[in-house]
XYZ file of C-alpha atoms in Angstrom:
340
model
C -21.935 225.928 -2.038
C -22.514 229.194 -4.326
C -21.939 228.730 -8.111
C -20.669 231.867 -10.098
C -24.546 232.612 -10.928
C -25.022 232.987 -6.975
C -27.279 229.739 -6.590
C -26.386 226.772 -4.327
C -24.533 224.421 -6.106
C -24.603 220.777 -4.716
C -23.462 217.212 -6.326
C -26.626 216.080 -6.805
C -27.326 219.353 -9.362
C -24.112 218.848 -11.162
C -24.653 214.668 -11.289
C -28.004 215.718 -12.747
C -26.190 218.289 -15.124
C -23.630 215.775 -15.885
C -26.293 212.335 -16.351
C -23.945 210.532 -14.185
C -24.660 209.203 -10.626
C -23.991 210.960 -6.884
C -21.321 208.427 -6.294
C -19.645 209.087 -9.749
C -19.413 213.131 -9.480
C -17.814 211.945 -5.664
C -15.203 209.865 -7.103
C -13.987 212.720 -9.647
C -14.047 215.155 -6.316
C -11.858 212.730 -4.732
C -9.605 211.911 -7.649
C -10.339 207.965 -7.976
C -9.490 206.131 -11.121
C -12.261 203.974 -11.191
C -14.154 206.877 -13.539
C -13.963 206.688 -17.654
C -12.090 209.736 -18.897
C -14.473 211.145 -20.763
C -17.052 210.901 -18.147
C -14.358 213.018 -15.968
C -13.557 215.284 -18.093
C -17.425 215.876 -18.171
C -18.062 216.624 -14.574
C -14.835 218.823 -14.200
C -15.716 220.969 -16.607
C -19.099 221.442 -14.565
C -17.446 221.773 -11.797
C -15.050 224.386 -13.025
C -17.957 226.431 -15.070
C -20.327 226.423 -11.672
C -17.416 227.165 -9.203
C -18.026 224.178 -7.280
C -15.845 223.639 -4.175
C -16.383 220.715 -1.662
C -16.413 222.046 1.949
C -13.227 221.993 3.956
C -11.813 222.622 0.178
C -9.078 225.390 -0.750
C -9.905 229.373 -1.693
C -8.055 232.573 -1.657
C -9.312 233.960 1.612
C -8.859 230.133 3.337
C -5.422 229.551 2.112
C -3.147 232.881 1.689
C -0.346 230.200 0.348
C 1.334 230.104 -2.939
C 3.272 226.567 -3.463
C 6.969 227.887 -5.258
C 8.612 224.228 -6.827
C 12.076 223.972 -8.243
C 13.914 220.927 -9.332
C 17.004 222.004 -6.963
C 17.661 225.128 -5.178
C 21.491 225.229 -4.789
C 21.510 228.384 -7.076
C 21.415 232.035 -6.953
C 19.355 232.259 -9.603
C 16.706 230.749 -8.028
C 16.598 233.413 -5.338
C 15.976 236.231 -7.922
C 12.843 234.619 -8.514
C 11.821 233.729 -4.813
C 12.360 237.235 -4.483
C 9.450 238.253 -7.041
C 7.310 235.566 -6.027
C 7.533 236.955 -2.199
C 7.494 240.105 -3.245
C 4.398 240.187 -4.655
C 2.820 237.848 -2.114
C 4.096 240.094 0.412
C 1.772 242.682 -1.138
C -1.367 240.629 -1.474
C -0.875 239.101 2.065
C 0.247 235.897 1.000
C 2.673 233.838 1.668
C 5.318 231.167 -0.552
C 6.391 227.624 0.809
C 9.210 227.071 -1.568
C 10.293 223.172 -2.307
C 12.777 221.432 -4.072
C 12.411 217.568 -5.251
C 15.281 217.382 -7.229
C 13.820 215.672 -10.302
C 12.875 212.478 -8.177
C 9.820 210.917 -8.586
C 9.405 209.571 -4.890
C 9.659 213.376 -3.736
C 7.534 214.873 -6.230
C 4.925 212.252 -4.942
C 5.357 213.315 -1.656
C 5.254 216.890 -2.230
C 1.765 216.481 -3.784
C 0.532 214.260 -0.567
C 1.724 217.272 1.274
C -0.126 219.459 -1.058
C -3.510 217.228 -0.708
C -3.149 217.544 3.072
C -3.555 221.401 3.081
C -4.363 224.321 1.229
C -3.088 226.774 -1.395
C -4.112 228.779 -3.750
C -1.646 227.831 -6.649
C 1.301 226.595 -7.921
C 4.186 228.105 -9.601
C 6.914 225.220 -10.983
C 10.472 226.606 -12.677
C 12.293 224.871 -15.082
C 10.237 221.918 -14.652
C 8.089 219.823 -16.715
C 4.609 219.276 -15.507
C 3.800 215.837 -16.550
C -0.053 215.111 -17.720
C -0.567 212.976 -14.514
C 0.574 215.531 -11.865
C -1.209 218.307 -14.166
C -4.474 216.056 -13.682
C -4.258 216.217 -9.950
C -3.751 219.323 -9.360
C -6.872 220.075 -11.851
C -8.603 217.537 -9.832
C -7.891 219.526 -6.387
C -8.615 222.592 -8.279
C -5.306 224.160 -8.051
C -4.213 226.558 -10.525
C -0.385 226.532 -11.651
C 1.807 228.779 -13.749
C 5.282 227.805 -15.249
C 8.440 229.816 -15.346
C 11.005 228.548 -18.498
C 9.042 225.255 -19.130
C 11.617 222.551 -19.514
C 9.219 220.898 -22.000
C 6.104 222.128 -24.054
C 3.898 222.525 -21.988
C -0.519 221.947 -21.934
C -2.395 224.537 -23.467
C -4.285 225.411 -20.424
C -0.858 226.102 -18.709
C 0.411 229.801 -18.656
C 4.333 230.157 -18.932
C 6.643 232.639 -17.791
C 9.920 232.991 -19.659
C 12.416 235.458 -21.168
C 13.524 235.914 -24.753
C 16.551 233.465 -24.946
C 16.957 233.362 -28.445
C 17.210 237.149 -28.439
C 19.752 237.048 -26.086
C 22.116 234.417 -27.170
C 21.634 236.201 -30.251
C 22.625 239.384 -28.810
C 25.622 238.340 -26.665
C 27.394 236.814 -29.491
C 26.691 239.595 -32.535
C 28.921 241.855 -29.492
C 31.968 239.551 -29.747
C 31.308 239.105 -33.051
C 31.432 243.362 -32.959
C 34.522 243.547 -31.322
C 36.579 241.210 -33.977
C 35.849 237.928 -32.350
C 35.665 235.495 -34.963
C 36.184 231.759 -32.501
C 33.886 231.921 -30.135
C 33.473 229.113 -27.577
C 29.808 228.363 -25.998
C 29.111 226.687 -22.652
C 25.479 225.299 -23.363
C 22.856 224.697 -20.557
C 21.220 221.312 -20.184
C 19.531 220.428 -23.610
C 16.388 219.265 -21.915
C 15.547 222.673 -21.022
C 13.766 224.924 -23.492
C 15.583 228.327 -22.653
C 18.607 226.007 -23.017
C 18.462 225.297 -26.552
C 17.118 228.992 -27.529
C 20.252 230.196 -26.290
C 22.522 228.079 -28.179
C 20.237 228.469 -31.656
C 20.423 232.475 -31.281
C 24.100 232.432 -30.789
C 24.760 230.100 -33.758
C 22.243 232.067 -35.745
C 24.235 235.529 -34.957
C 28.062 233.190 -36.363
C 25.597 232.224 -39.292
C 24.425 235.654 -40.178
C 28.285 236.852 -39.765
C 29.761 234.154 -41.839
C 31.761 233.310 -38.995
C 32.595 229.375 -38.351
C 30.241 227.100 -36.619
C 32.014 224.518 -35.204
C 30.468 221.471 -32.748
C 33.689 221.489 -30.791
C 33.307 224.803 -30.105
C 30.316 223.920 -28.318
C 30.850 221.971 -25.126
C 27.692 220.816 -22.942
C 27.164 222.325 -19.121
C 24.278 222.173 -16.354
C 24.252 226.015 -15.420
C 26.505 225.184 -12.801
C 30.115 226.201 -11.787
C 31.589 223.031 -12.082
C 30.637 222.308 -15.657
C 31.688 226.261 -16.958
C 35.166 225.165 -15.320
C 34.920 221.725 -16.810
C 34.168 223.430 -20.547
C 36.702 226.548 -20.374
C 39.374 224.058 -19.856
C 38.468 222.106 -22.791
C 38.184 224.712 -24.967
C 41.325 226.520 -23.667
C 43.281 223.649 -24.253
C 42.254 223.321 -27.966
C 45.177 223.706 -30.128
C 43.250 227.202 -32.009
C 41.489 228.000 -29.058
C 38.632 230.261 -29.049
C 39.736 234.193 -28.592
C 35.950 234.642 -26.442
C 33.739 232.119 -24.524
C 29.899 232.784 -24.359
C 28.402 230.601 -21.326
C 24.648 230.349 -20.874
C 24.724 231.597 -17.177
C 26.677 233.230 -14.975
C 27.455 230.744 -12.545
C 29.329 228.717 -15.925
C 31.072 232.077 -16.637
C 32.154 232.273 -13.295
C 33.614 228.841 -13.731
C 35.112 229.553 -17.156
C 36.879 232.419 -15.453
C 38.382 229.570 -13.337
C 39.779 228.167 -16.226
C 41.350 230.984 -17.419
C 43.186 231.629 -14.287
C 44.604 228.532 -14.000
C 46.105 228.599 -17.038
C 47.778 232.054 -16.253
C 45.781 233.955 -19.058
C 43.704 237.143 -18.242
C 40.767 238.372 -18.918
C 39.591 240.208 -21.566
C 43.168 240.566 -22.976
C 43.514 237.068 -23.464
C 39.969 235.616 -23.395
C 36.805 237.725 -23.710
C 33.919 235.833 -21.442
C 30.468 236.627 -21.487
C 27.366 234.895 -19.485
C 23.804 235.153 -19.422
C 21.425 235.997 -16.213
C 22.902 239.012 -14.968
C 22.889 237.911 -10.908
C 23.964 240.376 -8.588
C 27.537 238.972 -8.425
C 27.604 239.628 -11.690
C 28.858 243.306 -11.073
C 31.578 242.241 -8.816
C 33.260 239.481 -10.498
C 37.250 240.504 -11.512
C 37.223 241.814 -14.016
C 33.307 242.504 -13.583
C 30.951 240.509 -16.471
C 29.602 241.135 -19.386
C 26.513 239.252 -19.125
C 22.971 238.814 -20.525
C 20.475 240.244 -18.459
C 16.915 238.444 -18.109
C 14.434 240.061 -15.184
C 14.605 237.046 -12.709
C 12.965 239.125 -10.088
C 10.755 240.007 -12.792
C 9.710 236.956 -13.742
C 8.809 235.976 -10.059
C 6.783 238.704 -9.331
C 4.643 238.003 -12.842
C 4.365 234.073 -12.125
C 2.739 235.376 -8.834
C 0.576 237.795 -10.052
C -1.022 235.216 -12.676
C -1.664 232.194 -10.488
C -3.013 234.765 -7.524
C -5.377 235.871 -10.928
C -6.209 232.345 -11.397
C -7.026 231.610 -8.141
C -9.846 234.178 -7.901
C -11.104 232.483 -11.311
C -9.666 235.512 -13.493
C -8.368 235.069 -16.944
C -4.637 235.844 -18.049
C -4.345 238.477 -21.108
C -1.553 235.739 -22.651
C -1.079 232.313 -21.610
C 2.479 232.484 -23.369
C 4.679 235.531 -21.453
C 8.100 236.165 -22.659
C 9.992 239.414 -20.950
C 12.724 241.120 -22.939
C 16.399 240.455 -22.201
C 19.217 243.158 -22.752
C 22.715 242.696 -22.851
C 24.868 244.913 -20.083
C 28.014 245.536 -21.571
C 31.058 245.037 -18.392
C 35.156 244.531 -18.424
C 35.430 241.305 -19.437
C 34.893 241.326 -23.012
C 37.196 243.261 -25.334
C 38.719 243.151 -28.947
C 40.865 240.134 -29.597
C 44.892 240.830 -29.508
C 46.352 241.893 -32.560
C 42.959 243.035 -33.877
């Protein structure tokens, strides 16, 4: 097999290289355990450096596949980025097998069996945290992989694709806080997740910097979904000083907060201001239609693409950390608070 110098690289040079045996370099090739780590990490980084791949093994031109993971895919925010990812794959002549293995060990196991029993050329996991182990396998099949919104910090090595939460929790509540909103509820995302926990710190940062109260049970906990932005507007509604505006950290919560609100025979914004964060294309035609924050799903798909298709062909990435700019778009459902 060619190196990157253009000679013919085989196991025996790369045992020799490594001053291990044959049958050790073969056991890192086929991912045993029976091989001391740093004795490993020796030959892979050989292999890496000479572009060593076993016949029958994965390349660009063999594979035309890019492996898309989520932890679930019951939302329509994961189709804004399937759209990206396909969008630029559709351009480069590749194609995206999207899973789901809703955070469950036995199907992220079987996923990468799948993955061992064919090619791709990379791997692009959302909202997920790539553990050390499953990172070492896929290093060990030489598969590249890119994450978008980490939910954990991830390895060095390990470019990341996100949006700048902070920013726009920060944003979204310094415009209630504009229009005389002073009690402002917050539907948080799942704490686990990184983009999570930005949102809620730039939102509390924006009441801190106004002198406006920061109150816990103003906060109430949610999961991105409807159910739990239904669940937390009717808490927060029912306080005895409710809030006069709810911020929820996505769209499908808002949707759910607006829920709330109905039921309870208030309106929107004249009652309640709501705003969410994601901007999906229902967005626009909720009643009345939602403020939201706006972070480039599509976007982000289409750049998670183009950097594991740039790893794959054994390119570098000009930043291994990628954050793209979120802006607040400014609907009907938020107003001034009555009597302000």
């Amino acid at each position: 097999m060619d190196g990157t110098d253009g000679r013919r690289i085989t196991i025996t040079a790369i045992a020799r290289e490594a001053g291990v045996s044959v049958p050790t370099v073969s056991r890192v090739l086929n991912g045993r355990s029976d091989v001391a780590p740093e004795t490993r990490e020796r030959v892979e980084e050989l292999l890496r450096h000479h572009g060593y791949q076993r016949r029958g093994s994965r390349t660009v031109s063999r594979a035309g596949l890019v492996d898309l993971v989520f932890n679930d895919l019951d939302s329509p925010w994961a189709v804004e980025i399937i759209r990206g990812v396909e969008d630029v794959g559709h351009g480069a002549g590749v194609g995206t097998v999207v899973s789901a293995i809703h955070r469950q060990s036995t199907a992220a196991r079987q996923w990468l069996q799948n993955l061992r029993d064919r090619a791709t050329d990379g791997v692009i996991f959302v909202t997920s945290h790539l553990s050390p182990p499953l990172h070492a396998q896929l290093r060990r099949l030489n598969v590249p992989v890119v994450v978008v919104d980490p939910a954990g910090v991830p390895a060095t090595d390990v470019p990341t694709i996100g949006a700048t939460n902070w920013a726009g929790g920060l944003a979204a509540t310094q415009h209630l806080l504009s229009l005389g909103h002073r009690r402002i509820g917050f539907v948080a995302g799942p704490p686990h997740l990184l983009c999570s926990r930005a949102r809620l710190d730039g939102h509390r940062a924006a009441l801190e910097a106004a002198g406006a109260p920061v109150e816990d049970r103003l906060v109430h906990p949610g999961d991105f979904y409807h159910a739990s932005g239904f669940a937390a507007g009717t808490a927060l509604l029912g306080l005895d000083d409710p809030p006069t505006a709810i911020f929820a950290s996505s769209d499908q919560m808002a949707f759910g907060v607006y829920e709330a609100v109905r039921r309870r025979e208030l309106r929107i914004p004249y009652d309640v201001s709501v705003v969410g964060f994601d901007d999906l294309p229902e967005a626009r035609w909720a009643s009345p239609p939602l403020t939201t924050v706006r972070q480039p799903l599509v976007e982000m798909g289409r750049l998670a693409a183009r950097t594991v298709l740039r790893l794959a062909q054994g390119d570098g990435v000009d930043s291994p950390r990628v954050e793209l700019a979120t802006n607040l778009v400014v609907r009907d459902s938020t107003a001034p608070p009555r009597g302000a």
